Coordinates of C-alpha atoms in Angstrom, one line a residue:
M14 CA -1.8 -8.1 -1.8
I15 CA -4.5 -7.0 0.5
I16 CA -3.0 -3.5 0.4
S17 CA -0.5 -2.8 -2.2
T18 CA 2.9 -1.4 -1.2
R19 CA 3.7 -0.8 -4.8
G20 CA 2.9 2.2 -7.0
P21 CA 1.3 5.5 -6.2
L22 CA -2.0 4.0 -4.9
A23 CA -0.4 3.2 -1.6
V24 CA 0.8 6.7 -1.2
A25 CA -2.5 8.1 -2.3
L26 CA -4.3 6.0 0.3
I27 CA -2.3 7.5 3.1
A28 CA -2.5 11.1 1.8
I29 CA -6.2 10.9 1.0
S30 CA -7.0 9.4 4.4
L31 CA -5.2 12.2 6.1
A32 CA -6.9 14.8 3.9
G33 CA -10.3 13.2 4.8
C34 CA -9.8 13.3 8.5
S35 CA -12.1 16.3 9.0
F36 CA -15.0 14.2 7.6
T37 CA -14.7 11.4 10.3
P38 CA -18.1 10.7 11.7
S39 CA -19.3 11.7 15.2
V40 CA -18.9 8.3 16.7
V41 CA -15.2 8.5 16.3
Q42 CA -15.0 12.0 17.8
R43 CA -16.6 11.2 21.1
A44 CA -14.5 11.2 24.2
L45 CA -12.8 7.9 25.0
D46 CA -15.1 6.2 27.5
G47 CA -16.0 2.7 28.6
D48 CA -14.1 -0.6 28.6
P49 CA -14.5 -2.2 25.1
D50 CA -14.0 -5.7 26.4
Q51 CA -16.8 -5.2 29.0
L52 CA -19.0 -3.8 26.3
L53 CA -18.4 -6.9 24.1
A54 CA -19.2 -9.2 27.0
Q55 CA -22.3 -7.1 27.7
A56 CA -23.4 -7.4 24.0
A57 CA -23.4 -11.2 24.2
Q58 CA -26.2 -10.9 26.8
Q59 CA -28.3 -8.3 24.9
Q60 CA -31.1 -8.5 22.4
P61 CA -29.8 -8.4 18.7
A62 CA -30.5 -4.7 18.0
E63 CA -29.2 -3.5 21.4
A64 CA -26.1 -5.7 21.0
A65 CA -25.3 -4.3 17.6
Q66 CA -25.2 -0.8 19.0
T67 CA -23.1 -1.9 21.9
R68 CA -20.6 -3.6 19.5
L69 CA -20.4 -0.4 17.4
N70 CA -19.5 1.5 20.6
A71 CA -16.9 -1.1 21.5
A72 CA -15.4 -1.0 17.9
D73 CA -15.2 2.8 18.2
I74 CA -13.4 2.7 21.5
L75 CA -11.0 0.0 20.3
A76 CA -10.2 2.1 17.2
R77 CA -9.4 5.2 19.2
S78 CA -7.4 3.4 21.8
G79 CA -5.0 1.9 19.2
R80 CA -6.5 -1.6 19.0
R81 CA -7.4 -1.1 15.4
P82 CA -7.2 -4.7 14.1
E83 CA -9.6 -5.8 16.9
A84 CA -11.8 -2.8 16.0
L85 CA -11.9 -3.9 12.4
D86 CA -12.9 -7.5 13.4
V87 CA -15.7 -6.2 15.6
A88 CA -17.1 -3.8 13.1
S89 CA -16.8 -6.4 10.3
D90 CA -18.8 -9.0 12.3
L91 CA -21.5 -6.6 13.3
D92 CA -25.0 -6.9 11.6
D93 CA -25.4 -3.3 10.5
S94 CA -29.1 -4.0 9.4
L95 CA -30.0 -3.9 13.1
L96 CA -28.7 -0.4 13.6
Q97 CA -30.8 2.8 13.5
D98 CA -30.0 5.1 10.5
D99 CA -27.6 7.5 12.3
S100 CA -25.7 4.6 13.9
R101 CA -25.6 2.7 10.6
R102 CA -24.0 5.8 8.9
E103 CA -21.5 6.0 11.8
W104 CA -20.8 2.2 11.4
A105 CA -20.2 2.6 7.6
M106 CA -17.7 5.5 8.1
L107 CA -15.9 3.7 10.9
L108 CA -15.6 0.4 9.0
S109 CA -14.5 2.1 5.8
E110 CA -11.9 4.0 7.7
L111 CA -10.6 0.9 9.5
G112 CA -10.6 -1.1 6.3
D113 CA -8.7 1.6 4.5
S114 CA -6.0 2.0 7.2
E115 CA -5.7 -1.7 8.0
G116 CA -5.5 -2.9 4.4
D117 CA -8.8 -4.7 4.1
P118 CA -10.4 -3.3 0.9
R119 CA -13.3 -5.8 1.1
A120 CA -14.3 -4.2 4.5
V121 CA -14.4 -0.9 2.7
L122 CA -16.6 -2.3 -0.1
R123 CA -19.0 -3.8 2.4
A124 CA -19.3 -0.5 4.3
A125 CA -19.9 1.4 1.0
E126 CA -22.9 -0.8 0.2
V127 CA -25.1 1.4 2.4
L128 CA -24.7 4.2 -0.1
D129 CA -27.4 2.5 -2.1
D130 CA -29.8 2.4 0.8
M131 CA -29.3 5.6 2.8
R132 CA -28.7 9.3 2.4
F133 CA -25.4 10.8 3.8
P134 CA -24.3 14.3 4.3
S135 CA -22.4 15.2 1.1
D136 CA -19.0 15.4 2.7
E137 CA -19.4 11.9 4.3
A138 CA -20.9 10.5 1.1
N139 CA -17.9 11.7 -1.0
L140 CA -15.4 10.4 1.5
L141 CA -17.1 7.0 1.6
R142 CA -17.3 6.9 -2.2
L143 CA -13.6 7.9 -2.4
R144 CA -12.6 5.0 -0.1
Q145 CA -14.8 2.7 -2.2
G146 CA -13.1 3.8 -5.3
L147 CA -9.6 3.2 -3.9
A148 CA -10.7 -0.2 -2.5
L149 CA -12.0 -1.3 -5.9
G150 CA -8.6 -0.5 -7.4
Q151 CA -7.0 -2.7 -4.7
V152 CA -9.2 -5.7 -5.5
G153 CA -8.5 -5.5 -9.3
E154 CA -11.5 -3.5 -10.5
P155 CA -9.7 -0.6 -12.2
Q156 CA -12.7 0.4 -14.4
Q157 CA -15.1 0.7 -11.6
S158 CA -12.4 2.4 -9.4
A159 CA -11.7 5.0 -12.1
R160 CA -15.5 5.7 -12.5
L161 CA -16.0 6.3 -8.8
L162 CA -12.8 8.4 -8.3
M163 CA -13.7 10.6 -11.3
Q164 CA -17.2 11.0 -9.8
V165 CA -15.7 12.1 -6.5
Q166 CA -13.5 14.6 -8.3
T167 CA -16.5 15.9 -10.3
D168 CA -18.4 16.5 -7.0
T169 CA -15.5 17.9 -4.9
G170 CA -12.9 19.3 -7.3
R171 CA -10.2 17.5 -5.3
E172 CA -6.8 17.4 -7.1
D173 CA -5.0 15.3 -4.5
I174 CA -6.6 12.1 -6.0
N175 CA -5.1 12.7 -9.5
D176 CA -2.5 10.0 -9.1
A177 CA -5.0 7.5 -7.8
I178 CA -7.3 8.2 -10.8
W179 CA -4.4 7.9 -13.2
E180 CA -3.2 4.6 -11.8
Q181 CA -6.6 3.1 -12.6
L182 CA -7.0 4.7 -16.0
S183 CA -3.5 3.8 -17.1
V184 CA -4.2 0.1 -17.1
L185 CA -7.5 0.2 -19.0
S186 CA -7.9 -0.9 -22.6
T187 CA -9.4 1.4 -25.2
S188 CA -12.8 -0.4 -24.9
Q189 CA -12.8 -0.3 -21.1
A190 CA -12.0 3.4 -21.1
D191 CA -14.6 4.2 -23.7
A192 CA -17.2 2.6 -21.5
L193 CA -16.6 5.3 -18.9
A194 CA -17.4 8.2 -21.3
Q195 CA -19.8 10.9 -20.1
P196 CA -20.0 13.5 -22.9
D197 CA -21.5 16.2 -20.7
N198 CA -18.8 15.7 -18.0
S199 CA -15.7 17.8 -18.8
I200 CA -13.6 16.2 -16.1
V201 CA -14.3 12.6 -17.3
T202 CA -13.8 13.6 -20.9
G203 CA -10.5 15.3 -20.2
W204 CA -9.2 12.2 -18.3
L205 CA -10.2 9.8 -21.1
E206 CA -8.5 12.0 -23.7
L207 CA -5.4 12.1 -21.6
A208 CA -5.4 8.4 -21.2
A209 CA -5.8 7.9 -24.9
L210 CA -2.8 10.2 -25.7
V211 CA -0.5 8.1 -23.4
R212 CA -1.9 4.8 -24.5
N213 CA -1.4 5.6 -28.2
S214 CA 2.0 7.2 -27.9
G215 CA 3.7 3.9 -28.6
G216 CA 6.6 4.8 -26.3
D217 CA 7.4 8.0 -28.3
V218 CA 7.8 10.4 -25.4
Q219 CA 8.5 13.5 -27.6
R220 CA 5.4 12.9 -29.6
L221 CA 3.4 12.4 -26.4
F222 CA 4.5 15.8 -25.0
N223 CA 3.7 17.6 -28.2
Q224 CA 0.2 16.2 -28.1
L225 CA 0.0 16.9 -24.3
D226 CA 0.6 20.7 -25.1
D227 CA -2.5 20.6 -27.3
W228 CA -4.5 18.8 -24.5
R229 CA -3.5 21.4 -22.0
V230 CA -4.9 24.2 -24.3
S231 CA -8.2 22.3 -24.7
H232 CA -8.6 21.5 -21.0
S233 CA -7.1 24.5 -19.3
D234 CA -9.5 24.2 -16.2
H235 CA -9.1 20.4 -15.8
P236 CA -7.7 19.2 -12.4
A237 CA -5.0 17.2 -14.2
N238 CA -3.8 20.3 -16.0
R239 CA -3.3 22.1 -12.7
R240 CA -1.7 19.0 -11.1
M241 CA -0.5 16.6 -13.7
P242 CA -0.2 12.9 -12.5
S243 CA 3.4 12.2 -11.4
Q244 CA 3.7 9.3 -13.8
I245 CA 3.2 11.6 -16.8
T246 CA 5.4 14.4 -15.5
G247 CA 8.2 11.9 -14.9
L248 CA 8.2 10.9 -18.5
K249 CA 9.7 14.2 -19.4
D250 CA 13.1 12.9 -18.4
L251 CA 12.8 10.1 -20.9
R252 CA 12.8 12.3 -24.0
G253 CA 15.3 10.9 -26.5
Q254 CA 15.5 7.5 -24.8
E255 CA 13.0 5.6 -27.0
V256 CA 14.0 2.0 -27.5
D257 CA 14.5 1.3 -31.3
S258 CA 16.9 -1.7 -31.1
I259 CA 16.7 -4.8 -28.9
A260 CA 19.1 -7.7 -28.7
V261 CA 17.5 -11.0 -27.6
L262 CA 19.7 -13.6 -25.9
L263 CA 18.1 -17.1 -26.2
P264 CA 19.6 -20.5 -26.5
E265 CA 19.3 -22.4 -29.8
S266 CA 20.3 -25.7 -28.3
G267 CA 20.3 -27.4 -24.9
P268 CA 17.6 -28.1 -22.3
L269 CA 16.0 -24.7 -22.6
A270 CA 15.8 -24.5 -26.4
G271 CA 12.1 -25.5 -26.5
V272 CA 11.1 -22.9 -24.0
A273 CA 13.3 -20.3 -25.9
D274 CA 11.5 -21.2 -29.2
A275 CA 8.1 -20.5 -27.7
I276 CA 9.2 -17.2 -26.2
E277 CA 10.9 -16.2 -29.5
R278 CA 7.7 -17.0 -31.4
G279 CA 5.8 -14.6 -29.1
I280 CA 8.4 -11.9 -29.6
R281 CA 8.5 -12.1 -33.4
T282 CA 4.7 -12.4 -33.7
H283 CA 4.1 -9.3 -31.6
Q284 CA 6.8 -7.3 -33.3
G285 CA 5.2 -8.0 -36.6
S286 CA 1.8 -6.8 -35.5
I287 CA 2.7 -3.3 -34.5
A288 CA 3.7 -0.1 -36.3
N289 CA 7.1 1.5 -35.7
A290 CA 8.4 -1.7 -34.1
A291 CA 11.9 -1.9 -32.6
Q292 CA 14.6 -3.7 -34.5
L293 CA 15.4 -7.2 -33.1
T294 CA 18.7 -9.0 -33.2
F295 CA 18.6 -12.6 -32.0
I296 CA 21.9 -13.9 -30.4
D297 CA 22.4 -17.6 -29.6
S298 CA 23.2 -17.7 -25.8
S299 CA 23.8 -21.5 -25.6
S300 CA 27.5 -20.9 -26.0
G301 CA 29.8 -18.0 -25.0
N302 CA 30.0 -16.2 -21.7
L303 CA 27.9 -13.2 -20.6
D304 CA 30.6 -10.7 -21.5
T305 CA 30.9 -12.0 -25.0
L306 CA 27.1 -11.9 -25.4
Y307 CA 26.9 -8.3 -24.3
Q308 CA 29.7 -7.4 -26.7
Q309 CA 27.7 -8.9 -29.5
A310 CA 24.6 -7.0 -28.3
Q311 CA 26.5 -3.7 -28.2
S312 CA 27.9 -4.4 -31.7
S313 CA 24.4 -4.7 -33.0
G314 CA 23.5 -1.3 -31.6
A315 CA 21.1 -2.6 -29.1
Q316 CA 19.8 -0.2 -26.4
V317 CA 18.1 -3.0 -24.4
V318 CA 18.8 -6.7 -24.0
I319 CA 16.1 -9.4 -23.5
G320 CA 17.6 -12.5 -21.7
P321 CA 19.3 -14.5 -20.6
L322 CA 16.8 -17.3 -19.8
D323 CA 19.0 -19.6 -17.7
K324 CA 18.6 -19.1 -14.0
A325 CA 22.3 -19.6 -13.3
A326 CA 23.2 -16.9 -15.8
V327 CA 20.7 -14.5 -14.2
T328 CA 22.2 -15.3 -10.8
Q329 CA 25.6 -14.3 -12.2
L330 CA 24.1 -11.0 -13.3
E331 CA 22.7 -10.5 -9.8
N332 CA 26.3 -10.7 -8.5
R333 CA 27.4 -7.7 -10.6
A334 CA 27.1 -4.1 -9.6
S335 CA 25.6 -3.2 -13.0
V336 CA 25.0 -4.5 -16.5
P337 CA 26.5 -3.0 -19.7
I338 CA 23.1 -2.5 -21.3
P339 CA 19.7 -2.3 -19.6
T340 CA 18.6 -5.9 -19.4
L341 CA 15.3 -7.7 -19.0
A342 CA 16.3 -11.2 -17.9
L343 CA 13.7 -13.9 -18.6
N344 CA 14.1 -15.6 -15.2
Y345 CA 14.7 -14.9 -11.6
G346 CA 18.1 -15.4 -10.0
E347 CA 18.8 -17.2 -6.8
S348 CA 19.6 -14.1 -4.7
A349 CA 17.1 -12.8 -2.2
S350 CA 16.9 -9.5 -4.1
N351 CA 18.1 -7.9 -7.3
N352 CA 20.5 -5.1 -6.6
T353 CA 22.2 -4.9 -10.0
E354 CA 21.8 -1.5 -11.7
G355 CA 20.0 -1.8 -15.0
L356 CA 18.9 -5.4 -14.5
F357 CA 15.2 -6.4 -14.4
E358 CA 13.9 -9.9 -14.0
Y359 CA 10.7 -11.3 -15.4
G360 CA 9.2 -14.8 -15.6
L361 CA 6.1 -16.8 -15.1
S362 CA 6.8 -17.2 -11.4
A363 CA 4.8 -19.9 -9.6
E364 CA 5.9 -18.3 -6.3
D365 CA 4.1 -15.1 -7.3
E366 CA 0.9 -17.1 -7.9
A367 CA 1.2 -18.8 -4.5
R368 CA 1.5 -15.4 -2.8
Q369 CA -1.5 -14.1 -4.6
A370 CA -3.5 -17.2 -3.7
A371 CA -2.7 -16.5 0.0
D372 CA -3.8 -12.9 -0.4
R373 CA -7.0 -13.9 -2.1
A374 CA -7.9 -16.5 0.5
W375 CA -7.2 -14.1 3.3
Q376 CA -9.4 -11.4 1.7
D377 CA -12.2 -14.0 1.4
G378 CA -12.1 -14.4 5.2
H379 CA -10.2 -17.6 5.6
R380 CA -7.7 -18.0 8.5
Q381 CA -6.8 -21.8 8.7
A382 CA -5.1 -23.1 5.6
A383 CA -4.0 -26.5 4.5
M384 CA -1.4 -27.0 1.8
L385 CA -1.1 -29.8 -0.7
V386 CA 2.2 -29.4 -2.8
P387 CA 4.4 -31.9 -4.6
N388 CA 7.4 -33.4 -2.8
N389 CA 10.0 -31.9 -5.1
N390 CA 12.1 -28.7 -5.3
W391 CA 9.3 -27.0 -7.2
G392 CA 6.8 -27.9 -4.5
Q393 CA 9.2 -26.7 -1.8
R394 CA 9.8 -23.3 -3.3
V395 CA 6.1 -22.6 -4.1
G396 CA 4.9 -24.0 -0.8
E397 CA 7.3 -21.8 1.1
A398 CA 6.1 -18.8 -0.8
F399 CA 2.5 -19.5 0.2
W400 CA 3.4 -20.4 3.8
N401 CA 5.5 -17.1 4.2
E402 CA 2.8 -14.9 2.7
W403 CA 0.0 -16.6 4.7
S404 CA 1.9 -16.3 7.9
S405 CA 2.8 -12.6 7.3
L406 CA -1.0 -11.9 7.0
G407 CA -1.7 -13.6 10.3
G408 CA -3.0 -16.9 9.0
D409 CA -2.3 -20.4 10.5
I410 CA -1.3 -23.5 8.6
S411 CA -3.3 -26.5 9.9
N412 CA -1.6 -29.1 7.7
A413 CA 1.2 -29.0 5.1
V414 CA 1.3 -32.2 3.0
R415 CA 4.0 -32.9 0.4
Y416 CA 2.7 -35.6 -1.9
N417 CA 4.3 -38.0 -4.4
P418 CA 3.0 -36.8 -7.9
E419 CA 3.2 -40.4 -9.1
T420 CA 0.7 -41.8 -6.6
S421 CA -3.0 -41.4 -6.0
A422 CA -4.2 -38.2 -4.3
T423 CA -6.5 -40.0 -1.9
E424 CA -4.3 -40.3 1.1
S425 CA -2.5 -37.0 0.8
T426 CA -5.8 -35.2 0.5
R427 CA -7.2 -36.9 3.5
Q428 CA -4.1 -35.9 5.6
A429 CA -4.4 -32.3 4.4
I430 CA -8.0 -31.9 5.7
T431 CA -8.0 -33.8 9.0
N432 CA -6.9 -33.1 12.6
P433 CA -7.5 -30.2 12.5
R434 CA -10.0 -29.3 9.7
P435 CA -8.9 -26.2 7.7
D436 CA -11.2 -23.6 6.3
M437 CA -9.4 -23.6 2.9
L438 CA -6.9 -25.6 0.8
F439 CA -4.0 -24.3 -1.2
L440 CA -3.3 -26.7 -4.1
L441 CA -0.2 -26.8 -6.3
A442 CA -0.7 -29.6 -8.9
L443 CA -0.6 -30.5 -12.5
P444 CA -4.0 -31.4 -14.2
D445 CA -4.0 -35.2 -13.7
Y446 CA -3.3 -35.0 -10.0
A447 CA -5.5 -31.9 -9.4
R448 CA -8.5 -33.7 -10.9
Q449 CA -8.4 -36.3 -8.1
V450 CA -8.5 -33.8 -5.2
K451 CA -12.1 -32.6 -5.4
P452 CA -13.7 -36.0 -5.6
T453 CA -11.6 -37.1 -2.7
L454 CA -12.8 -34.1 -0.7
E455 CA -16.3 -35.2 -1.5
Y456 CA -15.6 -38.7 -0.3
Y457 CA -14.4 -37.4 3.1
S458 CA -17.4 -35.1 3.5
A459 CA -15.3 -32.0 2.8
G460 CA -16.7 -31.1 -0.7
G461 CA -17.6 -27.6 0.5
L462 CA -14.0 -26.8 1.4
P463 CA -12.8 -23.8 -0.7
V464 CA -9.8 -24.8 -2.9
Y465 CA -7.4 -22.1 -4.2
A466 CA -5.0 -23.3 -6.9
T467 CA -2.3 -22.0 -9.2
S468 CA -2.5 -21.9 -13.0
H469 CA -0.7 -25.3 -13.3
L470 CA -3.9 -27.4 -13.0
Y471 CA -5.4 -25.9 -16.2
E472 CA -4.1 -27.3 -19.5
G473 CA -5.2 -24.1 -21.4
R474 CA -8.1 -25.5 -23.5
P475 CA -11.7 -26.3 -22.6
Q476 CA -12.1 -29.9 -21.6
P477 CA -15.5 -30.1 -19.9
R478 CA -15.6 -33.9 -19.5
L479 CA -12.1 -34.1 -18.0
D480 CA -12.2 -31.0 -15.9
N481 CA -15.7 -31.6 -14.5
D482 CA -13.9 -32.9 -11.4
L483 CA -12.4 -29.5 -10.9
N484 CA -15.8 -27.7 -10.5
G485 CA -15.7 -25.1 -7.7
V486 CA -11.9 -24.9 -7.7
Q487 CA -10.7 -21.3 -7.9
F488 CA -7.4 -20.6 -9.7
L489 CA -5.5 -17.7 -11.2
D490 CA -3.9 -17.6 -14.6
I491 CA -2.7 -15.2 -17.2
P492 CA -5.4 -13.0 -19.0
W493 CA -4.7 -14.7 -22.3
Q494 CA -5.5 -18.1 -20.9
I495 CA -8.8 -17.2 -19.2
P496 CA -10.0 -14.3 -21.4
D497 CA -13.5 -14.2 -20.0
A498 CA -12.2 -13.8 -16.5
A499 CA -9.6 -11.1 -17.4
V500 CA -10.2 -7.5 -16.6
G501 CA -12.7 -6.2 -19.2
G502 CA -13.3 -9.7 -20.6
A503 CA -12.2 -11.2 -23.9
D504 CA -12.9 -8.0 -25.9
A505 CA -10.5 -6.0 -23.8
L506 CA -7.5 -8.4 -24.0
P507 CA -4.1 -6.7 -24.2
F508 CA -2.4 -7.0 -27.6
N509 CA -5.4 -8.7 -29.1
A510 CA -4.0 -9.0 -32.7
S511 CA -1.1 -11.0 -31.3
Y512 CA -3.4 -13.0 -29.1
Q513 CA -5.6 -14.0 -32.1
Q514 CA -2.7 -15.1 -34.2
L515 CA -0.9 -17.1 -31.6
R516 CA -4.1 -18.7 -30.3
E517 CA -4.9 -19.9 -33.9
E518 CA -1.7 -21.8 -33.9
G519 CA -3.3 -24.0 -31.3
N520 CA -0.5 -25.2 -29.0
P521 CA -1.9 -24.7 -25.5
A522 CA 1.2 -26.2 -23.9
L523 CA 3.3 -23.4 -25.3
F524 CA 0.8 -20.6 -25.2
R525 CA 1.8 -19.1 -21.8
L526 CA 5.4 -18.9 -22.9
Q527 CA 4.4 -17.2 -26.2
A528 CA 2.4 -14.7 -24.1
M529 CA 5.6 -14.2 -22.1
G530 CA 7.5 -13.4 -25.2
V531 CA 4.8 -10.8 -26.2
D532 CA 5.1 -9.1 -22.8
A533 CA 8.9 -9.4 -22.8
Y534 CA 9.0 -7.3 -26.0
E535 CA 6.6 -4.7 -24.5
L536 CA 8.6 -4.5 -21.2
A537 CA 11.8 -4.1 -23.1
R538 CA 10.5 -1.1 -25.1
R539 CA 9.5 0.5 -21.8
L540 CA 12.5 -0.5 -19.7
P541 CA 13.8 3.2 -19.5
Q542 CA 10.3 4.1 -18.2
F543 CA 10.3 1.3 -15.6
E544 CA 13.8 2.3 -14.5
A545 CA 13.0 6.0 -14.2
L546 CA 9.4 5.5 -12.8
P547 CA 9.3 2.4 -10.7
Q548 CA 5.5 2.8 -10.2
T549 CA 4.9 2.2 -13.9
R550 CA 2.4 -0.6 -14.7
L551 CA 1.7 -2.4 -17.9
Q552 CA -1.5 -4.3 -18.7
G553 CA 0.0 -7.3 -20.4
A554 CA -0.8 -10.7 -21.9
T555 CA 0.6 -12.4 -18.7
G556 CA -1.0 -10.1 -16.2
T557 CA -0.8 -6.5 -15.0
L558 CA 2.9 -6.0 -14.7
G559 CA 4.7 -3.8 -12.3
N560 CA 8.3 -3.3 -10.9
D561 CA 9.3 -4.3 -7.4
A562 CA 12.9 -3.4 -6.9
G563 CA 14.0 -4.8 -10.3
R564 CA 11.8 -7.8 -10.3
I565 CA 8.7 -7.7 -12.5
Y566 CA 5.6 -9.0 -10.6
R567 CA 2.3 -10.1 -12.2
E568 CA -1.2 -9.4 -10.9
L569 CA -3.4 -12.2 -12.3
P570 CA -7.2 -12.6 -12.8
W571 CA -9.1 -15.3 -11.0
A572 CA -11.5 -17.9 -12.4
V573 CA -13.5 -20.9 -11.1
F574 CA -14.3 -24.1 -12.8
S575 CA -18.0 -24.4 -13.6
S576 CA -19.4 -27.3 -15.7
G577 CA -15.8 -28.2 -16.4
V578 CA -14.7 -24.9 -17.9
P579 CA -13.2 -21.7 -16.4
A580 CA -15.7 -19.0 -15.6
P581 CA -15.0 -15.5 -14.3
I582 CA -15.3 -14.7 -10.6
L583 CA -17.2 -11.4 -10.4
M584 CA -15.9 -8.6 -8.2
G585 CA -17.0 -9.2 -4.6
Q586 CA -18.2 -12.8 -5.4
S587 CA -17.1 -15.3 -2.8
L588 CA -17.4 -19.0 -2.9
P589 CA -17.3 -19.9 0.8
G590 CA -18.3 -23.5 0.2
G591 CA -16.3 -24.0 -3.0
E592 CA -19.5 -24.9 -4.9
D593 CA -20.0 -24.9 -8.6
P594 CA -21.6 -21.5 -9.2
E595 CA -24.2 -23.0 -11.5
S596 CA -25.6 -25.1 -8.6
D597 CA -26.8 -22.0 -6.9
N598 CA -28.8 -19.8 -9.4
D599 CA 5.2 -30.7 -16.9
E600 CA 6.5 -27.6 -15.5
A601 CA 6.6 -25.8 -18.8
N602 CA 7.4 -22.5 -17.1
A603 CA 10.3 -20.3 -17.9
E604 CA 10.7 -19.4 -14.2
R605 CA 11.4 -23.1 -13.4

């Protein structure tokens, strides 16, 4: 999302913004004067430098009079290079404050670019750097976010940003965290040692707190010692609740047996790769009702259940007040929400991907979207998810085309991009169909139209010749499928030992489901933590995983096809024309 409503970061953004109010620049403190609409009309008649100053004044008045979205638009469109130094500093502080409060982290990042060019009073510099650090966390750059937030704490001693620092550190791999080391900085050293303790605890809460006592002695003056992050203090209540036994409900026959086999392979492989692994009991869920299956799970001594996989069975669980054993279902039910006590739902949701595509396109500045989705139930569900998210952000849908997957993409693509012409295209398609879209756009003189797609257009293995027609298409996928584009790159992949073993087996059609099995095992071990601390996040094989009212959501990395293979999209990189970067310098899804 543009601004996350999940986890402690959203709370930190509000609290930190309020705490930083005394640092608001002078332009925002002047008495309200002038008509901003008149000023904007006046600016249209002025020379560029004078017009930039007038627009800054108008943005300031708009912000103070409650027209903050308009103020953000004016400040974002302003050419700050035309401003004098004092005004440019005021512009940076105003734009960063508006971007922070209005949920536009990229506006904050743009404002913070002036830190490299100009000198600021220390209080303003620290506030701008703080907003920059929080914004980096929102756009999926936890390593850089943690670096900046710890720098702010080093310079200011602020303890109210401890939760924000921890949220970023807690999702870093060992290699990513090690890259932040500053041996002469006791604050950074303390944070990294604390993160290592939690990362290496293996879910053993008692062991963690024994080691935490030693950490406190060694870092008695550390800000986190005086104000421990709430995620860590909340773990105290989980002592004695470590998960040592898991029952897995998967069908051994029926239409979902193949999906179940792939998930089971991921679970077993990952369990075998770690020390002190939980005991697994596999129960055939293809026959017998849910009550019988739970009785078998209880007889095995299971503390947590993984499954069921069938959507109808998950819907049955959603209609209960509670489940007998904490349960991680491997699908999402039909209900609008999950209100069942002890039930968590997890899957490779295509709807989740569609919503993230809408968020990404909006952050990139697009406002008129076209949709190209298949004319079936899958296309309807995923298309509605994109439509609803895009509309909630304020975007317009110029054309929504539902195509026949068995026919050529030529006519449907033409319909999607004409009368009126959109400024981006959302594409839901399997590989054979998706490869036809870009050449068709070229034929209709729309080759520069940005295309945002879900993971379904990528078969999971490099095929430069076949996928050359996808060049410039941006898509999101699980970290294990696009390791170079994942946070930290291939060397920082979560659960690397399991990744290497499963990847060597060489079945890309099943690889996403195997990765889902790996994450299902890790989520099951942490289910008491997710239940007690809803803000918990896990950097997993299928994305950064969090809990949203009993439904596990995934935040995925983005890649772009370049020379027929996926390439990473760097932080802040936009592809407004959908070009190949090099030119310029079956529904195999458990959710379905």
